[in-house]
């Protein structure tokens, strides 16, 4: 028995009987070729169909939209706010009004705080002063006032073993880092200062309130001075000769760099935009951050007993006399480091407007403390203050008449002690026959060197137990 049935046989009566019928069976090789061709056609059909479907899908739906890249705002403050993710509405807040509302809300709980309200509180003369010497703000004149008082009082001055700045000892003139008390631990008089204490901190530095307090100790008063930021920047640009760095005058710099939004590096690593905030301790990443600037101003309001304003200089000095409890006669001065008229660049209104916008952070600082000074004048009493200003001006006239033989344009005619650092500033030919006159007109660097030598003399006496 077989497993498969036999194929049916042809009928013998068929017309084809007697002819042999041939059937062709495709070879395996041909079958594979046909199969491959069919498969490729199938793939092609699927691909074309997919393209058609995708095309239909894209035309039946709106193309996705992408947010347009927003242009940089013309206003520098707004551009900086966007960069630092500060809400634009926060830019409209007035810090001084905010403080006033807070004081009114809290009632009289701050009324006994002379630092908060600028009340007259003179008792004993202050014997420790921390002065933040800002750049190009009439700070050299204030420094001279403080140094003369310290000289006459035989005080100890915070300074390094050489030089006129309080920057890192490796390069004290590069004010890129905030002051550190560790920098003065190696000075020759360190042990004497530990025993007697320091009295005056008044050299150029990058400010750090906590570190200065560590050096001066308790009981110190803190002061600084500010100036209209556009005028301050013009003075800085031309006094330090930024034109050598940028190869153009200030007017062209404003147009090319500030107006053109070009990157601007700080000259020598520490001189440039918003210089007053930089001097007061702010770093590069925060100096254009509205919220950080606001916090800095609030902290300064707590730390400083008086922030003077260069444009209201005589009133500021009268208030300084009151804050330090020093007789008004000790506020007398000559205008040091004042530039010759030929060295002052007059800016166009357009350039001033561009600079004012660019320096918005320094203006926040300046405007706030200008209002604070006005508040202190009001509390002191406008009439009383004006009387003090008149007295101070008369005292200054007496000093000038007594001590100044000539205001000179060419400082080469002067003896070395009276030659200023820059050839662009006015100098004084001093009546050296009167001993007290010398220190009104002496150059800053020579005065500091003289005080350093006196400090070394005190050290010798202290080492011998004589002082």
Coordinates of C-alpha atoms in Angstrom, one line a residue:
X1 CA 0.0 0.0 0.0
X2 CA 1.5 3.4 -1.0
X3 CA 1.2 6.7 0.8
X4 CA 0.5 8.8 -2.2
X5 CA -2.3 8.3 -4.8
X6 CA -1.2 8.1 -8.5
X7 CA -1.8 11.2 -10.7
X8 CA -4.8 10.9 -13.0
X9 CA -4.1 9.6 -16.4
X10 CA -5.1 11.3 -19.6
X11 CA -8.2 10.0 -21.3
X12 CA -7.3 7.8 -24.3
X13 CA -10.0 9.3 -26.3
X14 CA -8.5 12.9 -26.1
X15 CA -7.6 14.7 -29.3
X16 CA -4.1 14.9 -28.1
X17 CA -3.7 11.3 -28.0
X18 CA -0.6 10.3 -29.6
X19 CA 1.2 13.7 -28.9
X20 CA 3.5 14.1 -26.0
X21 CA 2.8 17.4 -24.0
X22 CA 5.9 19.1 -22.5
X23 CA 5.5 21.3 -19.3
X24 CA 8.3 23.8 -18.2
X25 CA 9.1 24.1 -14.5
X26 CA 11.1 27.3 -13.6
X27 CA 14.5 26.7 -12.0
X28 CA 15.1 27.5 -8.4
X29 CA 17.5 30.3 -9.5
X30 CA 14.9 32.1 -11.6
X31 CA 12.3 31.8 -8.7
X32 CA 14.7 33.6 -6.3
X33 CA 15.4 36.4 -8.8
X34 CA 11.7 37.0 -9.4
X35 CA 11.1 37.0 -5.6
X36 CA 13.8 39.6 -5.1
X37 CA 12.3 41.9 -7.8
X38 CA 8.9 41.6 -6.2
X39 CA 10.3 42.5 -2.8
X40 CA 12.1 45.6 -4.1
X41 CA 8.9 46.8 -5.9
X42 CA 7.0 46.3 -2.6
X43 CA 9.6 48.3 -0.7
X44 CA 9.5 51.1 -3.3
X45 CA 5.7 51.2 -3.2
X46 CA 5.7 51.4 0.6
X47 CA 8.3 54.2 0.6
X48 CA 6.4 56.3 -2.0
X49 CA 3.2 55.8 -0.1
X50 CA 4.9 57.0 3.1
X51 CA 6.1 60.1 1.4
X52 CA 2.7 60.9 0.1
X53 CA 1.1 60.4 3.5
X54 CA 3.8 62.6 5.2
X55 CA 3.2 65.3 2.6
X56 CA -0.5 65.2 3.2
X57 CA 0.0 65.4 6.9
X58 CA 2.3 68.5 6.7
X59 CA -0.1 70.3 4.4
X60 CA -3.1 69.6 6.6
X61 CA -1.5 70.9 9.8
X62 CA 0.0 74.4 10.4
X63 CA 3.8 74.3 10.6
X64 CA 5.1 74.6 14.2
X65 CA 6.2 78.1 15.1
X66 CA 9.4 79.0 17.0
X67 CA 9.7 82.0 19.3
X68 CA 11.4 84.8 17.6
X69 CA 14.8 85.8 19.0
X70 CA 14.2 89.1 20.8
X71 CA 16.6 92.0 20.1
X72 CA 18.7 93.3 22.9
X73 CA 16.9 96.3 24.5
X74 CA 18.5 99.7 23.9
X75 CA 18.2 100.3 27.7
X76 CA 21.3 98.8 29.4
X77 CA 19.5 98.4 32.7
X78 CA 16.7 96.4 31.1
X79 CA 19.2 94.3 29.1
X80 CA 21.1 93.5 32.3
X81 CA 17.9 92.7 34.1
X82 CA 16.9 90.2 31.4
X83 CA 20.4 88.6 31.5
X84 CA 20.2 88.2 35.3
X85 CA 16.5 87.2 35.2
X86 CA 15.2 90.1 37.2
X87 CA 11.6 91.1 36.7
X88 CA 11.4 94.5 34.9
X89 CA 8.8 95.7 37.5
X90 CA 11.5 95.5 40.1
X91 CA 13.6 98.1 38.3
X92 CA 10.9 100.7 39.2
X93 CA 11.3 100.4 43.0
X94 CA 12.8 103.4 44.8
X95 CA 15.0 102.1 47.6
X96 CA 14.9 105.4 49.5
X97 CA 11.1 105.6 49.4
X98 CA 11.0 101.9 50.4
X99 CA 13.2 102.7 53.5
X100 CA 11.1 105.8 54.4
X101 CA 7.9 103.7 54.3
X102 CA 9.5 101.0 56.4
X103 CA 10.6 103.6 59.0
X104 CA 7.1 105.1 59.1
X105 CA 5.5 101.7 59.5
X106 CA 7.9 100.7 62.3
X107 CA 7.3 103.9 64.1
X108 CA 9.9 105.3 66.5
X109 CA 11.9 102.1 67.1
X110 CA 14.8 103.5 65.0
X111 CA 14.6 107.0 66.3
X112 CA 17.5 106.5 68.7
X113 CA 19.8 105.2 66.0
X114 CA 22.0 108.1 64.7
X115 CA 23.4 106.0 61.9
X116 CA 19.9 105.3 60.6
X117 CA 18.5 108.8 60.7
X118 CA 21.6 111.0 60.8
X119 CA 20.8 112.6 64.1
X120 CA 23.4 114.8 65.8
X121 CA 25.1 112.7 68.5
X122 CA 28.4 114.4 69.2
X123 CA 30.1 113.4 72.4
X124 CA 33.8 112.5 72.5
X125 CA 36.0 112.8 69.4
X126 CA 36.1 109.6 67.3
X127 CA 39.5 107.9 67.4
X128 CA 38.9 105.2 64.8
X129 CA 37.9 106.0 61.2
X130 CA 37.4 103.7 58.3
X131 CA 37.4 105.7 55.0
X132 CA 36.6 103.9 51.7
X133 CA 38.6 106.0 49.2
X134 CA 36.7 105.7 46.0
X135 CA 38.3 106.7 42.6
X136 CA 38.0 110.3 41.2
X137 CA 35.4 111.5 43.7
X138 CA 37.3 114.2 45.6
X139 CA 38.4 111.4 47.9
X140 CA 42.1 112.6 48.0
X141 CA 41.0 115.8 49.7
X142 CA 39.0 113.8 52.3
X143 CA 41.9 111.5 52.8
X144 CA 44.2 114.4 53.4
X145 CA 41.9 115.8 56.0
X146 CA 41.9 112.4 57.9
X147 CA 45.7 111.9 57.5
X148 CA 46.4 115.4 58.9
X149 CA 44.2 114.8 61.9
X150 CA 45.9 111.4 62.5
X151 CA 49.3 113.0 62.1
X152 CA 48.5 115.6 64.7
X153 CA 47.1 112.9 67.0
X154 CA 50.1 110.5 66.6
X155 CA 47.8 107.7 65.4
X156 CA 48.5 104.3 63.8
X157 CA 47.6 104.0 60.1
X158 CA 46.6 100.8 58.3
X159 CA 49.2 100.5 55.5
X160 CA 51.6 98.0 53.9
X161 CA 55.4 98.2 54.4
X162 CA 55.6 100.3 51.2
X163 CA 53.4 101.9 48.6
X164 CA 50.1 103.8 48.8
X165 CA 47.4 101.2 48.2
X166 CA 46.0 98.3 50.2
X167 CA 45.7 95.6 47.5
X168 CA 47.2 92.1 47.6
X169 CA 50.9 92.4 48.8
X170 CA 52.1 90.6 45.7
X171 CA 50.7 93.6 43.7
X172 CA 49.1 96.2 45.9
X173 CA 48.1 98.4 43.0
X174 CA 45.9 95.7 41.4
X175 CA 42.7 96.1 43.3
X176 CA 41.0 93.0 42.0
X177 CA 40.4 91.3 45.3
X178 CA 38.6 92.7 48.4
X179 CA 40.9 93.7 51.3
X180 CA 42.0 91.0 53.7
X181 CA 43.3 91.6 57.2
X182 CA 45.9 88.9 56.5
X183 CA 47.7 91.2 54.2
X184 CA 48.9 93.4 57.1
X185 CA 50.0 90.6 59.4
X186 CA 53.6 90.8 58.1
X187 CA 54.2 94.6 58.5
X188 CA 57.0 95.6 60.9
X189 CA 54.6 97.3 63.3
X190 CA 52.1 94.4 63.5
X191 CA 52.8 93.6 67.2
X192 CA 52.6 97.3 68.1
X193 CA 49.3 97.6 66.3
X194 CA 48.0 94.5 68.1
X195 CA 48.9 96.2 71.4
X196 CA 47.7 99.8 70.6
X197 CA 45.2 99.3 67.8
X198 CA 44.9 101.0 64.5
X199 CA 43.2 104.4 64.2
X200 CA 42.8 105.1 60.5
X201 CA 42.1 103.1 57.4
X202 CA 42.2 105.5 54.5
X203 CA 44.1 104.1 51.5
X204 CA 42.8 102.9 48.1
X205 CA 41.5 99.4 48.4
X206 CA 38.6 97.1 47.3
X207 CA 36.4 97.3 50.3
X208 CA 35.4 94.5 52.6
X209 CA 33.5 95.8 55.6
X210 CA 34.0 92.7 57.8
X211 CA 37.8 92.6 57.2
X212 CA 38.2 96.3 57.9
X213 CA 36.2 96.0 61.1
X214 CA 38.5 93.1 62.0
X215 CA 41.5 95.5 61.8
X216 CA 40.0 98.6 63.4
X217 CA 38.0 96.9 66.1
X218 CA 34.9 98.3 67.9
X219 CA 34.0 102.0 68.1
X220 CA 35.1 103.0 64.6
X221 CA 33.1 105.2 62.3
X222 CA 32.8 104.5 58.6
X223 CA 32.6 107.0 55.8
X224 CA 33.0 107.3 52.0
X225 CA 32.3 109.7 49.2
X226 CA 30.4 109.3 45.9
X227 CA 30.2 111.5 42.8
X228 CA 27.9 111.8 39.8
X229 CA 28.8 108.6 37.9
X230 CA 29.1 110.2 34.4
X231 CA 31.5 112.9 35.7
X232 CA 33.4 110.3 37.7
X233 CA 33.9 108.1 34.7
X234 CA 35.0 111.0 32.5
X235 CA 37.5 111.9 35.1
X236 CA 38.7 108.3 35.5
X237 CA 39.0 107.8 31.7
X238 CA 41.1 110.9 31.2
X239 CA 43.1 110.8 34.4
X240 CA 44.2 107.2 33.9
X241 CA 44.5 107.7 30.2
X242 CA 42.1 105.0 29.0
X243 CA 42.6 106.4 25.5
X244 CA 45.9 104.5 25.4
X245 CA 44.1 101.3 26.0
X246 CA 41.2 101.8 23.6
X247 CA 43.0 104.0 21.1
X248 CA 40.3 106.7 21.1
X249 CA 38.9 109.6 23.2
X250 CA 36.0 109.2 25.5
X251 CA 33.4 110.6 23.1
X252 CA 34.4 108.0 20.5
X253 CA 34.6 105.3 23.2
X254 CA 31.0 105.9 24.1
X255 CA 29.9 105.7 20.5
X256 CA 32.0 102.7 19.6
X257 CA 32.1 100.5 22.7
X258 CA 29.1 101.5 24.8
X259 CA 26.7 102.4 22.1
X260 CA 28.0 99.5 19.9
X261 CA 27.5 97.0 22.8
X262 CA 31.1 95.8 22.4
X263 CA 32.7 93.8 25.2
X264 CA 34.7 96.1 27.5
X265 CA 37.4 94.7 29.8
X266 CA 38.3 96.5 33.0
X267 CA 41.6 98.5 32.5
X268 CA 44.4 96.9 34.6
X269 CA 41.8 94.4 35.8
X270 CA 39.9 96.8 38.1
X271 CA 39.1 100.1 36.5
X272 CA 36.0 100.7 34.4
X273 CA 32.2 100.5 34.5
X274 CA 30.4 101.2 37.8
X275 CA 33.8 102.0 39.4
X276 CA 32.3 103.2 42.7
X277 CA 30.4 99.9 43.3
X278 CA 33.6 98.0 42.3
X279 CA 35.6 100.0 44.8
X280 CA 33.0 99.3 47.5
X281 CA 33.5 95.6 47.0
X282 CA 31.2 94.3 44.3
X283 CA 32.5 91.7 41.9
X284 CA 32.1 91.4 38.1
X285 CA 29.2 88.9 38.2
X286 CA 27.1 91.0 40.5
X287 CA 27.9 94.6 39.5
X288 CA 25.2 94.7 36.8
X289 CA 22.6 92.5 38.7
X290 CA 19.8 94.8 39.9
X291 CA 19.0 92.7 42.9
X292 CA 22.6 92.3 44.0
X293 CA 23.1 96.1 43.7
X294 CA 20.0 96.7 45.8
X295 CA 21.3 94.4 48.5
X296 CA 24.7 96.1 48.4
X297 CA 23.1 99.6 48.9
X298 CA 21.0 98.3 51.8
X299 CA 24.1 96.8 53.4
X300 CA 26.1 100.0 52.9
X301 CA 23.3 101.9 54.6
X302 CA 23.8 99.7 57.6
X303 CA 27.6 99.8 57.5
X304 CA 28.5 103.5 56.8
X305 CA 27.8 106.3 59.2
X306 CA 28.1 108.9 56.5
X307 CA 28.2 108.8 52.7
X308 CA 29.3 112.1 51.4
X309 CA 28.5 113.6 48.0
X310 CA 31.2 115.3 46.0
X311 CA 28.7 117.8 44.4
X312 CA 27.7 118.9 47.9
X313 CA 31.2 118.8 49.3
X314 CA 31.1 121.6 51.9
X315 CA 27.9 120.3 53.5
X316 CA 29.3 116.8 53.5
X317 CA 32.4 118.0 55.4
X318 CA 30.2 119.9 57.9
X319 CA 28.3 116.7 58.5
X320 CA 31.6 114.8 58.7
X321 CA 32.7 117.2 61.4
X322 CA 29.6 116.4 63.4
X323 CA 29.7 112.6 62.8
X324 CA 33.4 112.4 64.0
X325 CA 33.0 115.0 66.7
X326 CA 36.0 116.8 65.3
X327 CA 36.1 120.7 65.4
X328 CA 35.2 122.2 62.1
X329 CA 38.7 123.7 61.7
X330 CA 39.9 120.2 61.1
X331 CA 37.8 119.9 58.0
X332 CA 39.8 122.6 56.2
X333 CA 41.6 121.7 52.9
X334 CA 42.9 122.6 49.6
X335 CA 41.4 121.0 46.5
X336 CA 43.9 118.2 45.8
X337 CA 44.2 116.3 42.5
X338 CA 41.9 118.8 40.7
X339 CA 42.5 118.5 37.0
X340 CA 43.5 121.4 34.8
X341 CA 40.7 122.6 32.6
X342 CA 42.7 121.5 29.5
X343 CA 42.5 117.9 30.9
X344 CA 38.7 117.8 31.2
X345 CA 36.8 116.4 28.3
X346 CA 33.4 118.0 27.6
X347 CA 31.0 115.3 26.5
X348 CA 28.0 115.8 24.2
X349 CA 24.5 115.5 25.7
X350 CA 24.0 112.3 23.6
X351 CA 27.2 110.7 25.1
X352 CA 26.2 111.7 28.6
X353 CA 22.8 110.1 28.1
X354 CA 24.4 106.9 26.8
X355 CA 26.9 106.8 29.7
X356 CA 24.2 107.5 32.3
X357 CA 22.2 104.5 31.0
X358 CA 25.3 102.3 30.9
X359 CA 26.3 103.3 34.5
X360 CA 22.8 102.7 35.9
X361 CA 24.1 100.6 38.8
X362 CA 26.4 103.4 40.1
X363 CA 23.5 105.8 39.6
X364 CA 21.3 103.6 41.9
X365 CA 24.0 103.9 44.5
X366 CA 24.6 107.6 44.0
X367 CA 20.9 108.6 43.8
X368 CA 20.1 106.7 47.0
X369 CA 22.8 108.3 49.1
X370 CA 22.2 111.7 47.6
X371 CA 18.7 111.4 49.1
X372 CA 20.2 110.1 52.4
X373 CA 22.5 113.1 52.6
X374 CA 19.6 115.4 52.0
X375 CA 17.8 113.7 54.9
X376 CA 20.8 114.2 57.2
X377 CA 20.9 117.8 56.2
X378 CA 17.2 118.2 57.1
X379 CA 17.6 116.5 60.4
X380 CA 20.7 118.6 61.2
X381 CA 18.8 121.7 60.3
X382 CA 19.3 123.5 57.0
X383 CA 20.0 126.9 58.6
X384 CA 22.4 125.5 61.2
X385 CA 24.2 123.5 58.4
X386 CA 24.5 126.6 56.2
X387 CA 26.1 128.5 59.0
X388 CA 28.7 125.7 59.4
X389 CA 29.3 125.7 55.6
X390 CA 29.9 129.5 55.7
X391 CA 32.4 129.1 58.6
X392 CA 34.2 126.3 56.8
X393 CA 34.5 128.4 53.6
X394 CA 36.0 131.3 55.6
X395 CA 38.5 128.9 57.3
X396 CA 39.5 127.5 53.9
X397 CA 40.1 131.0 52.6
X398 CA 42.4 131.7 55.6
X399 CA 44.4 128.5 54.9
X400 CA 44.7 129.4 51.2
X401 CA 45.8 132.9 52.0
X402 CA 48.3 131.7 54.7
X403 CA 49.7 128.7 52.9
X404 CA 49.4 128.9 49.1
X405 CA 51.9 131.1 47.4
X406 CA 50.8 130.0 43.9
X407 CA 48.6 127.6 42.1
X408 CA 50.9 126.1 39.4
X409 CA 50.2 124.5 36.1
X410 CA 53.7 123.2 35.7
X411 CA 54.5 121.0 38.7
X412 CA 58.2 120.6 37.6
X413 CA 58.9 123.9 39.3
X414 CA 58.0 122.4 42.7
X415 CA 60.1 120.5 45.2
X416 CA 59.6 116.8 45.1
X417 CA 57.2 116.6 48.1
X418 CA 54.6 118.7 46.3
X419 CA 54.7 117.1 42.9
X420 CA 51.4 115.3 42.3
X421 CA 51.3 111.8 40.6
X422 CA 49.7 113.2 37.5
X423 CA 50.9 116.0 35.3
X424 CA 47.3 116.7 34.4
X425 CA 46.3 118.1 37.9
X426 CA 46.9 121.5 39.5
X427 CA 49.5 121.7 42.2
X428 CA 50.3 124.2 44.9
X429 CA 53.5 126.2 45.7
X430 CA 53.3 126.1 49.5
X431 CA 54.7 128.5 52.1
X432 CA 57.1 126.2 53.8
X433 CA 58.1 128.7 56.4
X434 CA 54.9 127.8 58.2
X435 CA 55.1 124.2 59.4
X436 CA 51.4 123.4 59.4
X437 CA 51.0 124.5 55.8
X438 CA 53.2 121.7 54.3
X439 CA 50.6 118.9 54.9
X440 CA 47.8 120.8 53.1
X441 CA 49.7 120.7 49.8
X442 CA 52.0 117.7 50.1
X443 CA 51.4 115.0 47.4
X444 CA 49.5 111.9 48.5
X445 CA 52.3 109.4 48.0
X446 CA 54.8 111.6 49.9
X447 CA 52.4 112.1 52.8
X448 CA 51.8 108.4 53.1
X449 CA 55.6 107.7 53.0
X450 CA 56.1 110.4 55.7
X451 CA 53.4 108.8 57.9
X452 CA 55.0 105.3 57.4
X453 CA 58.4 106.7 58.6
X454 CA 56.7 108.2 61.7
X455 CA 55.1 104.8 62.3
X456 CA 58.5 103.1 62.2
X457 CA 59.7 105.7 64.7
X458 CA 56.8 104.9 67.1
X459 CA 57.7 101.2 66.7
X460 CA 61.2 101.8 67.9
X461 CA 59.9 103.7 70.9
X462 CA 57.3 101.0 71.6
X463 CA 59.9 98.3 71.4
X464 CA 62.0 100.1 74.0
X465 CA 58.9 100.4 76.3
X466 CA 58.9 104.1 76.0
X467 CA 55.5 104.4 74.4

